XYZ file of C-alpha atoms in Angstrom:
558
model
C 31.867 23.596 -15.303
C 33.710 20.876 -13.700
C 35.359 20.633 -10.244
C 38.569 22.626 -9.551
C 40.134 20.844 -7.021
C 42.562 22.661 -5.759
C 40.133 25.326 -5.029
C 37.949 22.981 -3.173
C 41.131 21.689 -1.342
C 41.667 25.633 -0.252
C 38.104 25.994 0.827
C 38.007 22.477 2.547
C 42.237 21.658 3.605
C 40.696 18.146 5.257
C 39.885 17.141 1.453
C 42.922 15.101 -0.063
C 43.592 16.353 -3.581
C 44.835 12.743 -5.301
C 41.945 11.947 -7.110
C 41.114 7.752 -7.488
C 39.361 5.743 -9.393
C 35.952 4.218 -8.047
C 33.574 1.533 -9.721
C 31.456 2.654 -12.800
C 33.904 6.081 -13.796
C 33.293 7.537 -10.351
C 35.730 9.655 -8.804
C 37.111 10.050 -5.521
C 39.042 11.752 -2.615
C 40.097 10.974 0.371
C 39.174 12.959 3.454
C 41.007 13.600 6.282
C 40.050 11.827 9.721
C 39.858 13.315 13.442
C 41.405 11.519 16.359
C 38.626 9.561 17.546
C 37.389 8.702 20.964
C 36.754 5.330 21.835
C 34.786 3.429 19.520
C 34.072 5.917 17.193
C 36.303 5.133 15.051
C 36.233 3.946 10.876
C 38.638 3.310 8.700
C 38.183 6.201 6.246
C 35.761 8.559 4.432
C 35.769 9.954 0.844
C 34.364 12.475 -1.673
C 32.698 10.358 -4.565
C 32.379 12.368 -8.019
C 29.819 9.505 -9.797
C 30.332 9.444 -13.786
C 28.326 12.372 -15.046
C 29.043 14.990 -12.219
C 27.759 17.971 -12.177
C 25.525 18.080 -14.989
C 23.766 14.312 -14.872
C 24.516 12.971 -11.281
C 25.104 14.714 -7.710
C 28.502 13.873 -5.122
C 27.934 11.718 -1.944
C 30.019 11.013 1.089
C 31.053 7.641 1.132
C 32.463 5.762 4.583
C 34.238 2.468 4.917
C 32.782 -1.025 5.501
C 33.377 -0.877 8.941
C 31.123 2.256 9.416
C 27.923 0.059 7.877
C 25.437 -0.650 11.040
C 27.678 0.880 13.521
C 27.293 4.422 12.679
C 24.012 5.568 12.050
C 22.608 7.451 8.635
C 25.239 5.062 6.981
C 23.649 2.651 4.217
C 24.420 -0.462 2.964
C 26.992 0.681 0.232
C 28.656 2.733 2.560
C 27.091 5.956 1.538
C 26.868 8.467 4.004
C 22.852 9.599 4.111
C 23.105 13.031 4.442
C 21.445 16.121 2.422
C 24.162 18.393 0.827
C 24.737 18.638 -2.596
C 21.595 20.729 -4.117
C 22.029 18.591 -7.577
C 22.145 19.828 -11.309
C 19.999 22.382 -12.266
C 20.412 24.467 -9.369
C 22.321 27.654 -10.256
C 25.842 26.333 -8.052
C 28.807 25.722 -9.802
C 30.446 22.664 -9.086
C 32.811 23.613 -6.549
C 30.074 25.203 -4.591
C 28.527 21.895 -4.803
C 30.892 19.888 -3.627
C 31.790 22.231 -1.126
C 27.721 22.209 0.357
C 28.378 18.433 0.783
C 31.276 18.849 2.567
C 30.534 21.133 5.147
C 27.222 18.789 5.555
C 29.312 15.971 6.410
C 31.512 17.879 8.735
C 28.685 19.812 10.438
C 25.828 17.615 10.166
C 27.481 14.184 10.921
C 31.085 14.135 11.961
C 31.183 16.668 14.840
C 27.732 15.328 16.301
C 28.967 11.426 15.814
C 32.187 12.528 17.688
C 30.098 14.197 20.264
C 27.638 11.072 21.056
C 24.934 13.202 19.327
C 23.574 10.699 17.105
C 23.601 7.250 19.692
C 19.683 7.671 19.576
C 19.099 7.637 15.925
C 19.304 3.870 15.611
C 15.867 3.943 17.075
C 14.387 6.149 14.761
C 14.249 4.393 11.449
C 14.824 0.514 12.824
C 13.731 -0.983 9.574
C 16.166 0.632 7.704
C 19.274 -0.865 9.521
C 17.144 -4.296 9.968
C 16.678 -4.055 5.557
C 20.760 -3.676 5.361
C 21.300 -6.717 8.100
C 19.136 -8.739 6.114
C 20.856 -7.655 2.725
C 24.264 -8.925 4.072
C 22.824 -12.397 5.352
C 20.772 -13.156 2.445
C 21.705 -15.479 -0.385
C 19.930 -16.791 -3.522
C 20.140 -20.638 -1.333
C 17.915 -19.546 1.443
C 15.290 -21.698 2.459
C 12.948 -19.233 3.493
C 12.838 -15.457 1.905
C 10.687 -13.339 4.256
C 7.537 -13.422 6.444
C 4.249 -11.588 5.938
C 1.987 -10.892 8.605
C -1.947 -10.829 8.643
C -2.810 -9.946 11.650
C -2.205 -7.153 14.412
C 1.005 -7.714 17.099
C -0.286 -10.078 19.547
C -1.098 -8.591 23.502
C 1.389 -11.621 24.638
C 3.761 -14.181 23.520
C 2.295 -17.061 21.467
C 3.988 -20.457 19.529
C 1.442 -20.724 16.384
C 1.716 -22.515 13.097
C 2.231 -21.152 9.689
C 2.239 -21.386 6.490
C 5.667 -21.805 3.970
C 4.324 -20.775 0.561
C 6.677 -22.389 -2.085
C 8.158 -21.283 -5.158
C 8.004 -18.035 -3.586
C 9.591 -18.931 0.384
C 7.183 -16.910 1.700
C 6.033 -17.767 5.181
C 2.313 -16.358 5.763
C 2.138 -15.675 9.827
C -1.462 -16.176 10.206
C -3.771 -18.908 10.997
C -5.872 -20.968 8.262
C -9.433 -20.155 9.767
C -8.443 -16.786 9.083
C -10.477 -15.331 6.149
C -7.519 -12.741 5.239
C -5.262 -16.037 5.245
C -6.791 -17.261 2.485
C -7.187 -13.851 0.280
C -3.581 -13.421 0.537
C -2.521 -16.917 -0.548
C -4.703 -16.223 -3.212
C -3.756 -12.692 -4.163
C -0.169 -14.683 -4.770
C -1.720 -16.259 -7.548
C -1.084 -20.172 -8.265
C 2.418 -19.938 -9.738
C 3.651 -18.302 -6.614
C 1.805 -20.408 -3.842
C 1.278 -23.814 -5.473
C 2.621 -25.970 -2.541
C 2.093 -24.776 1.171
C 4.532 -26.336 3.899
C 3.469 -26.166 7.792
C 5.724 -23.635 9.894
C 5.984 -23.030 13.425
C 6.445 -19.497 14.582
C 7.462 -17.913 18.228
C 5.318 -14.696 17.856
C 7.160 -12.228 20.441
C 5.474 -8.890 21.233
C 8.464 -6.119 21.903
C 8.070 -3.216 24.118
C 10.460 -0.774 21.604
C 11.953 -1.457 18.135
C 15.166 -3.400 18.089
C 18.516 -1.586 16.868
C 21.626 -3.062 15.848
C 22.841 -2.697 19.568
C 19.910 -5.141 20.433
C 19.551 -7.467 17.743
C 20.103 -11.422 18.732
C 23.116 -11.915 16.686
C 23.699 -16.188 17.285
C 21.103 -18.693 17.870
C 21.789 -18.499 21.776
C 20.827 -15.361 21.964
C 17.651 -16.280 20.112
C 17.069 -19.731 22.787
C 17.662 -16.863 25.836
C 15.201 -14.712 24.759
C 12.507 -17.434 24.126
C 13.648 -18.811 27.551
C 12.270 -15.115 28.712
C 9.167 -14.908 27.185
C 7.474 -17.870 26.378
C 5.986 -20.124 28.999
C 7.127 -23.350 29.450
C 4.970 -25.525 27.649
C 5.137 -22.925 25.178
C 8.994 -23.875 25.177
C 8.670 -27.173 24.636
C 5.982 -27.170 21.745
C 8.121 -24.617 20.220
C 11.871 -26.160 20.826
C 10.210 -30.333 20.094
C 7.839 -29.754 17.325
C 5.735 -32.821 15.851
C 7.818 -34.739 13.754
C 5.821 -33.631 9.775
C 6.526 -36.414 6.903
C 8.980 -38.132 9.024
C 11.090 -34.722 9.293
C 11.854 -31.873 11.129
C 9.800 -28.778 10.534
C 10.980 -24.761 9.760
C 11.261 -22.721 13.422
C 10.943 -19.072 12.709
C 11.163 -16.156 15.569
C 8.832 -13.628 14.740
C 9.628 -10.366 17.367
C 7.297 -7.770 16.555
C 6.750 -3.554 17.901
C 3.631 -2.029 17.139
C 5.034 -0.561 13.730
C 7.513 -2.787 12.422
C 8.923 -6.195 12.938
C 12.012 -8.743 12.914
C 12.430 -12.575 12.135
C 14.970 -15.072 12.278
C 14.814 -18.574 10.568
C 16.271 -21.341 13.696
C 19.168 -23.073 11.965
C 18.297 -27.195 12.422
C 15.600 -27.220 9.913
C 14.942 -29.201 6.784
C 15.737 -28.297 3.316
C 13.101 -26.538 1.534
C 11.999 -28.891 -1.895
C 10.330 -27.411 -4.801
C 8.339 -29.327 -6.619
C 8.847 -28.729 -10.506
C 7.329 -29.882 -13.641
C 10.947 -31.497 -14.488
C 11.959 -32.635 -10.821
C 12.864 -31.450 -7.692
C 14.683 -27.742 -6.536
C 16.152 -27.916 -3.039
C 17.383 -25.161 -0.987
C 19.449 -26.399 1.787
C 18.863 -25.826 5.651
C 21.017 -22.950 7.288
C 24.052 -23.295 9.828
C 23.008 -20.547 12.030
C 19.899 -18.075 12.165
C 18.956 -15.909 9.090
C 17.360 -12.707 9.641
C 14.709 -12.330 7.163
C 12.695 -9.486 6.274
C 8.927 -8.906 7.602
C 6.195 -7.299 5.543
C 2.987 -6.376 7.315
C -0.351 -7.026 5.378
C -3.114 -6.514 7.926
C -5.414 -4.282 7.310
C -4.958 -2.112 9.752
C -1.555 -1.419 8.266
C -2.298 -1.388 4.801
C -5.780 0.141 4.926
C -5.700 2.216 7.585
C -1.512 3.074 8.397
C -2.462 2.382 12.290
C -4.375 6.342 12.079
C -7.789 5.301 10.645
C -9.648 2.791 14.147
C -12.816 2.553 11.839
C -10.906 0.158 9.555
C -11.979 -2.662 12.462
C -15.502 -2.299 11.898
C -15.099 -1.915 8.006
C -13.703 -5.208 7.932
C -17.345 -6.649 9.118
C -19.068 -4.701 7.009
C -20.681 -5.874 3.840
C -21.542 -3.858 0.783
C -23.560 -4.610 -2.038
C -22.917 -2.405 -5.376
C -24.869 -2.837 -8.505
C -22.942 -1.874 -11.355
C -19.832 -2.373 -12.406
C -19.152 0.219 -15.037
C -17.076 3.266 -14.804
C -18.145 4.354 -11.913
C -18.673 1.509 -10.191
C -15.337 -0.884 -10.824
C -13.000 2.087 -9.589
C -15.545 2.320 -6.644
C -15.325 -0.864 -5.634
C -11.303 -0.979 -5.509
C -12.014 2.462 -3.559
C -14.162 0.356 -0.808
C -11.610 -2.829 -0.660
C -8.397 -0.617 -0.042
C -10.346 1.176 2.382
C -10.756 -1.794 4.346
C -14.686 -2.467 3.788
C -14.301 -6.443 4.201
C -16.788 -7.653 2.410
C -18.443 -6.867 -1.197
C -20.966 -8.341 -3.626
C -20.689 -6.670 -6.711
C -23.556 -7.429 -9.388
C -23.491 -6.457 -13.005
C -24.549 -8.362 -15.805
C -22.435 -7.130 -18.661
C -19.000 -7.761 -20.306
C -16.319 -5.559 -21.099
C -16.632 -4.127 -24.563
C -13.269 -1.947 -26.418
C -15.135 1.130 -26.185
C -15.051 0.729 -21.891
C -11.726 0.313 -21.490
C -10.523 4.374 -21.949
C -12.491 4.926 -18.813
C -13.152 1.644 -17.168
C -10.776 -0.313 -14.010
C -10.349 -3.123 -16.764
C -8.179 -2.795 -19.555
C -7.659 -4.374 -22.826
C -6.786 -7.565 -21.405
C -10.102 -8.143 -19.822
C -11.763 -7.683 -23.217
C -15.196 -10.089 -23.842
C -15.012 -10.688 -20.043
C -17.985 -10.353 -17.240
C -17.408 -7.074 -15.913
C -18.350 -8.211 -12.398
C -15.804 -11.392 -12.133
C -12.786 -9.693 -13.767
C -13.310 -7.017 -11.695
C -13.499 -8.951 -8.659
C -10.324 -11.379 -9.580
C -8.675 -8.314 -10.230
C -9.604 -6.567 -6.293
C -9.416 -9.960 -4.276
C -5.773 -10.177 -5.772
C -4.472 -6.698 -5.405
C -6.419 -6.157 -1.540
C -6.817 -9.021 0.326
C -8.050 -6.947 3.357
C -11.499 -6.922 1.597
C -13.458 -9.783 -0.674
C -14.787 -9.339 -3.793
C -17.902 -11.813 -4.156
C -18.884 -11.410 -8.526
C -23.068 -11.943 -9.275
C -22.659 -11.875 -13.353
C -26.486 -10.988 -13.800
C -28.405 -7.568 -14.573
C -28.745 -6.148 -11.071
C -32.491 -6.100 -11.733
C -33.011 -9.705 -12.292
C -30.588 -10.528 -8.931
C -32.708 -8.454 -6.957
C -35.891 -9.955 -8.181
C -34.691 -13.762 -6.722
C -32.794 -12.087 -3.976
C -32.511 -10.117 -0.432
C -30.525 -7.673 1.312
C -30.491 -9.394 4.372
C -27.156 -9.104 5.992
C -26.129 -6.051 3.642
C -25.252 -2.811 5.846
C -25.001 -0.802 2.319
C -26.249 -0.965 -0.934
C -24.817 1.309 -3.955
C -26.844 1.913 -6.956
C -24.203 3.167 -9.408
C -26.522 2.051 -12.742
C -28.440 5.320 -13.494
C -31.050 2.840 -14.260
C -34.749 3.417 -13.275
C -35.689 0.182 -13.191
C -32.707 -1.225 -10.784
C -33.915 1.832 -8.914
C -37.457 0.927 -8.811
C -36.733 -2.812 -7.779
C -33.560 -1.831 -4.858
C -36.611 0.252 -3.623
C -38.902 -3.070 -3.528
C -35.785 -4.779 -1.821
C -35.707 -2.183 1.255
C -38.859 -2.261 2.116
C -38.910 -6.471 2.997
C -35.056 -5.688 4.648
C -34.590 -1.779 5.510
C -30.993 -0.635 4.652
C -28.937 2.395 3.681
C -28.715 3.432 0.239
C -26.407 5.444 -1.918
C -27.294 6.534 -5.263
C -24.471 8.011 -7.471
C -24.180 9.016 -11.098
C -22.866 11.299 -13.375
C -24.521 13.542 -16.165
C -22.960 14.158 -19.613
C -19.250 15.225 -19.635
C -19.057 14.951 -16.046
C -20.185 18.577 -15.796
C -21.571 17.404 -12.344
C -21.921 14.638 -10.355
C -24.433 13.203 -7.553
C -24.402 11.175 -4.215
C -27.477 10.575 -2.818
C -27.157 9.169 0.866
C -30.597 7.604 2.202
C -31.094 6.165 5.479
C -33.063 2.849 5.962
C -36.340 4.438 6.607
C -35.536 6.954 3.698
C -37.877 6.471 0.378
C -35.730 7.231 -3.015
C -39.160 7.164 -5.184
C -41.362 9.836 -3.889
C -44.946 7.928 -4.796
C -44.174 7.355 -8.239
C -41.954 9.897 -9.321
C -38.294 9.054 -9.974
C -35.658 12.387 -8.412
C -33.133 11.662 -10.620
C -33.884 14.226 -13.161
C -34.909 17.052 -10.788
C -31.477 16.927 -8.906
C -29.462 17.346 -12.089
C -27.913 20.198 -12.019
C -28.235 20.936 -16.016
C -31.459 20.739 -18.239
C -29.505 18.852 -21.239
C -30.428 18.712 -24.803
C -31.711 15.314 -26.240
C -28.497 14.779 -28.658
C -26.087 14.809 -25.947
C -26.870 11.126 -25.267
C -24.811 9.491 -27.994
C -25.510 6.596 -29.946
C -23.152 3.814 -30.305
C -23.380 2.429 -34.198
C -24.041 -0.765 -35.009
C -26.314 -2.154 -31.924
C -29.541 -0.357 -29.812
C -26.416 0.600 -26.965
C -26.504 4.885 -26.045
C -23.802 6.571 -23.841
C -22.297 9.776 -22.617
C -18.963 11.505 -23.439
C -16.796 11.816 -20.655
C -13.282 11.291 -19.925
C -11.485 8.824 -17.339
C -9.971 12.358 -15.753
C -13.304 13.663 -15.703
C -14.950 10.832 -14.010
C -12.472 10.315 -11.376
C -13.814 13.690 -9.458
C -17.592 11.375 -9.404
C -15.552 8.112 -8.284
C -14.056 10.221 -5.152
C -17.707 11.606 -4.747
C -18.979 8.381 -4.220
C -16.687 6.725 -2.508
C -15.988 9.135 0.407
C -19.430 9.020 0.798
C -20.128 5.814 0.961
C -17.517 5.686 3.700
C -18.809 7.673 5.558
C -22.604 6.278 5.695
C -20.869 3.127 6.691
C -19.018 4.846 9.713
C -21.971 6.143 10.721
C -21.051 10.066 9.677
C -24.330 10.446 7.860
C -27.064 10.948 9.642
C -29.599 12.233 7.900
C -30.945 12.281 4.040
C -28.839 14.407 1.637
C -27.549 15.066 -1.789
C -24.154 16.017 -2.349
C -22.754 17.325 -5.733
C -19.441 18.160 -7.224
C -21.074 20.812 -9.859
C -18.390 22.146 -12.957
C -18.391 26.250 -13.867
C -19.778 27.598 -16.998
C -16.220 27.810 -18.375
C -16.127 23.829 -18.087
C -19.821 23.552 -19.461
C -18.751 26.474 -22.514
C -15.728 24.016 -23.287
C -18.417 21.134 -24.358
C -20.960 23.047 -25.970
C -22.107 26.651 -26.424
C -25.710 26.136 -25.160
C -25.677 24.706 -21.886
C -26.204 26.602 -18.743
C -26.964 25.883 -14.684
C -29.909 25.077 -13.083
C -31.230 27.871 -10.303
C -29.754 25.493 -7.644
C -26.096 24.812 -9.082
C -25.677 28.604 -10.358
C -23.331 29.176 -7.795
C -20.671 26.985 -8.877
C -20.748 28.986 -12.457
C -17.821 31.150 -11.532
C -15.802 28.278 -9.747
C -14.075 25.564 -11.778
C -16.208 23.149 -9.418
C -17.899 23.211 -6.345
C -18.989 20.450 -4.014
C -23.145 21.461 -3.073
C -24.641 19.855 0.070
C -28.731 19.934 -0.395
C -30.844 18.333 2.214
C -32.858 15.204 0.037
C -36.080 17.050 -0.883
């Protein structure tokens, strides 16, 4: 049903009934304004029908230009960010509709903007406005595009170089020594970071997040505010920077709050010149500053959100894994975007078709080692962590080496001989161990956590088969045709209950939350194990979980 208007206009009288024409078949009326107080003013509000109201699109409040980063809750088109219209699908006519949205505005906004209700909420989502400043400043001509941080806000101010990435005009805020410096230049790949340009950054600490109200808007607001906060030979080294080529170098401010952060390319810079295969690209220097946007990549934003403090001792933390199958490529992603800094992943193999339903790689990575695609893949994606490849069968790499320096090793192989040997391995360096596998369908799967002084092999007998938690039959082990290769049936859904098994796990040994030997399984019902095959049943220790559609079991290691 469409919109009766001059039934809304009876149930609303501030609506205007004249209907006009917007962009892109939108409709819209005009609504009536209040006398405003002082500086509360804006030029007009409307009722926007988009093309496809009521059934395919919902109505939004739309304010002029003039309201844009003076009036909070107001985005960059104008559109007024309020909840009112419930949308299609949701049992109100369209009148009703409209009619929710308009008592929203009127309730919600215009009486508490009138009544200075809203000043505050400037403050409470500063990135937003910051995004929308930025989106009116920016051109396709700009020398620079935005910043990226590596590292934590600094305890006081600091000048500091940095690095202009080009084709991309990114500036990396972080110094070269820094490992993470390095993983994120690279996780741009070459055709994004081909030529690197020195930058010199003002890195500002703020006390609370800036709000339109507060934002330097001219570049002598920008020169009073360093004249603040930076000492004066800080000044100088900032304001009279070493001549580079013969030229003048980029200046960026760089004002950052605990959770989010502002910059400004200096106007007197040079041009920024792209070298291309067929000449040069310039972008020409500004007139006056350039608010740009800042994204932060250190870990303890992107691993940890600023809630998880063990992500500072992850990053010095070095895992090896062994194995780099199905279990063991999602792992290791698991470990590098939880902030574990450093990994050696060893596995021997290359990715076959059959892998890639249930594998991190996909079809692209095809006749590659397992172990480096993997790792090209992680070091790109998460530069918080790196991703060192060992293309050799984990057995032979721990025959020639040691785990010396390793605070965790991860045998996800299900091999008894890598077992055997990572046992041979601990006893010349002691270290933690976690074993994890999965038996046949995924009807359960196993984390065994061992501390250093911890024996897997109990004299010569291998556990593995007595901590299954089903006694399966010898056909379930499928043979592939053509070559001597064998291997279960399980799906990537399946699998990704063992993944989370292992990983969490594996955390937690490394933050020091396991403190003693144990087994921990995530053990499927007899529905699940019916659904496979008709003649498979729990062992006396899983029979619990038969009634559940899974169950995690603790065991102390026997």
């Amino acid at each position: 049903m469409s919109l009766d208007v001059a039934r809304l206009w009876n149930d609303f009288p501030d609506l205007l009934p004249e209907p006009l024409s917007r962009a892109r078949g939108a409709t819209a009326y005009r609504l009536k304004l209040p006398s405003f107080p002082w500086g509360r003013d804006f030029s007009w509000a409307e009722l926007v029908l988009p093309h496809g109201f009521p059934d395919h699109a919902v109505a939004k409040i739309m304010l002029s230009p003039d309201a844009v980063l003076r009036i909070p809750h107001v985005e960059y088109s104008g559109a007024l960010c309020i909840e009112g219209d419930p949308g299609p699908g949701c049992g109100y006519s369209a009148n009703d509709r409209a009619l929710l949205l308009l008592l929203a505005y009127q309730e919600r906004f215009l009486g508490p903007w009138l009544a200075g209700d809203l000043d505050g909420d400037f403050s409470t989502e500063p990135l937003n406005y910051w995004y929308i400043e930025v989106e009116k400043a920016r051109s396709r001509a700009d020398p620079v595009r935005a910043v990226w941080t590596i590292d934590e806000c600094p305890p006081r101010p600091q000048v500091r170089e940095g690095l202009l990435l080009l084709p991309s005009r990114i500036v990396i805020a972080g110094d070269r020594d820094m490992p993470i410096t390095g993983r994120t230049i690279n996780s741009l790949g070459a055709a994004r970071a081909s030529q690197q340009i020195r930058v010199l950054i003002a890195d500002i600490p703020l006390s609370h997040p800036l709000t339109p109200a507060t934002w330097p808007r001219t570049a002598s607001d920008l020169d009073q505010l360093l004249n603040g906060r930076l000492r004066p030979a800080q000044r100088v080294s900032f304001r009279h920077p070493l001549r580079q080529r013969g030229g003048s170098v980029h200046r960026i401010v760089l004002l950052r709050h605990g959770t989010c952060a502002f910059a400004y390319l200096l106007p007197g810079g040079p041009a920024t010149v792209i070298e291309l295969e067929r000449g040069k690209k310039t972008y020409p220097p500004r007139s006056g500053p350039l608010p740009l946007r800042v994204h932060r990549l250190d870990p303890a934003w992107t691993v940890g959100r600023d809630q998880h403090p063990e992500v500072a001792h992850r990053q010095t933390q070095h895992v090896l894994v062994l194995g780099a199958g199905a279990l063991g490529s999602p792992v290791v992603e698991h470990l590098a975007k939880a902030g574990v800094g450093y990994i050696t992943l060893v596995d021997g193999d290359n990715l076959a078709p059959a892998n890639i339903g249930r594998h991190l790689l996909g079809a692209d990575a095809i006749g590659q080692d397992k172990a480096d695609a993997v790792a090209r893949r992680v070091n790109a994606s998460q530069p918080a962590s790196h991703v060192t490849p060992i293309v050799m069968n984990a057995g032979k790499w721990l025959d020639s080496n040691t785990l010396a320096g390793v605070d965790l090793v991860l045998d996800l192989t299900g091999e008894h001989d890598v077992r055997w040997q990572v046992e041979q391995a601990r006893r010349l360096h002691p270290c933690p161990l976690l074993i994890g596998w999965m038996e046949p369908y995924v009807a359960a799967a196993h984390v065994c956590s061992l501390m250093s002084d911890t024996s897997w092999l109990q004299g010569t007998e291998d556990l593995m088969g007595k901590l299954g938690a089903v006694d399966w039959p010898d056909d379930v082990i499928r043979q592939e045709p053509g070559c001597s290769s064998r291997f279960q049936s399980y799906t990537a859904a399946a699998a990704a209950y063992a993944v989370a098994l292992v990983a969490e796990n594996a955390l937690k040994m490394l933050d020091g939350a396991v403190v003693e030997p144990r087994v921990v399984s995530w053990v499927r019902g007899q529905r699940y194990l019916n659904d496979q095959r008709s003649d498979l049943a729990l062992r006396d220790w899983a029979a619990t979980a038969a009634t559940h559609d899974g169950l995690l079991i603790e065991r102390a290691f026997p």
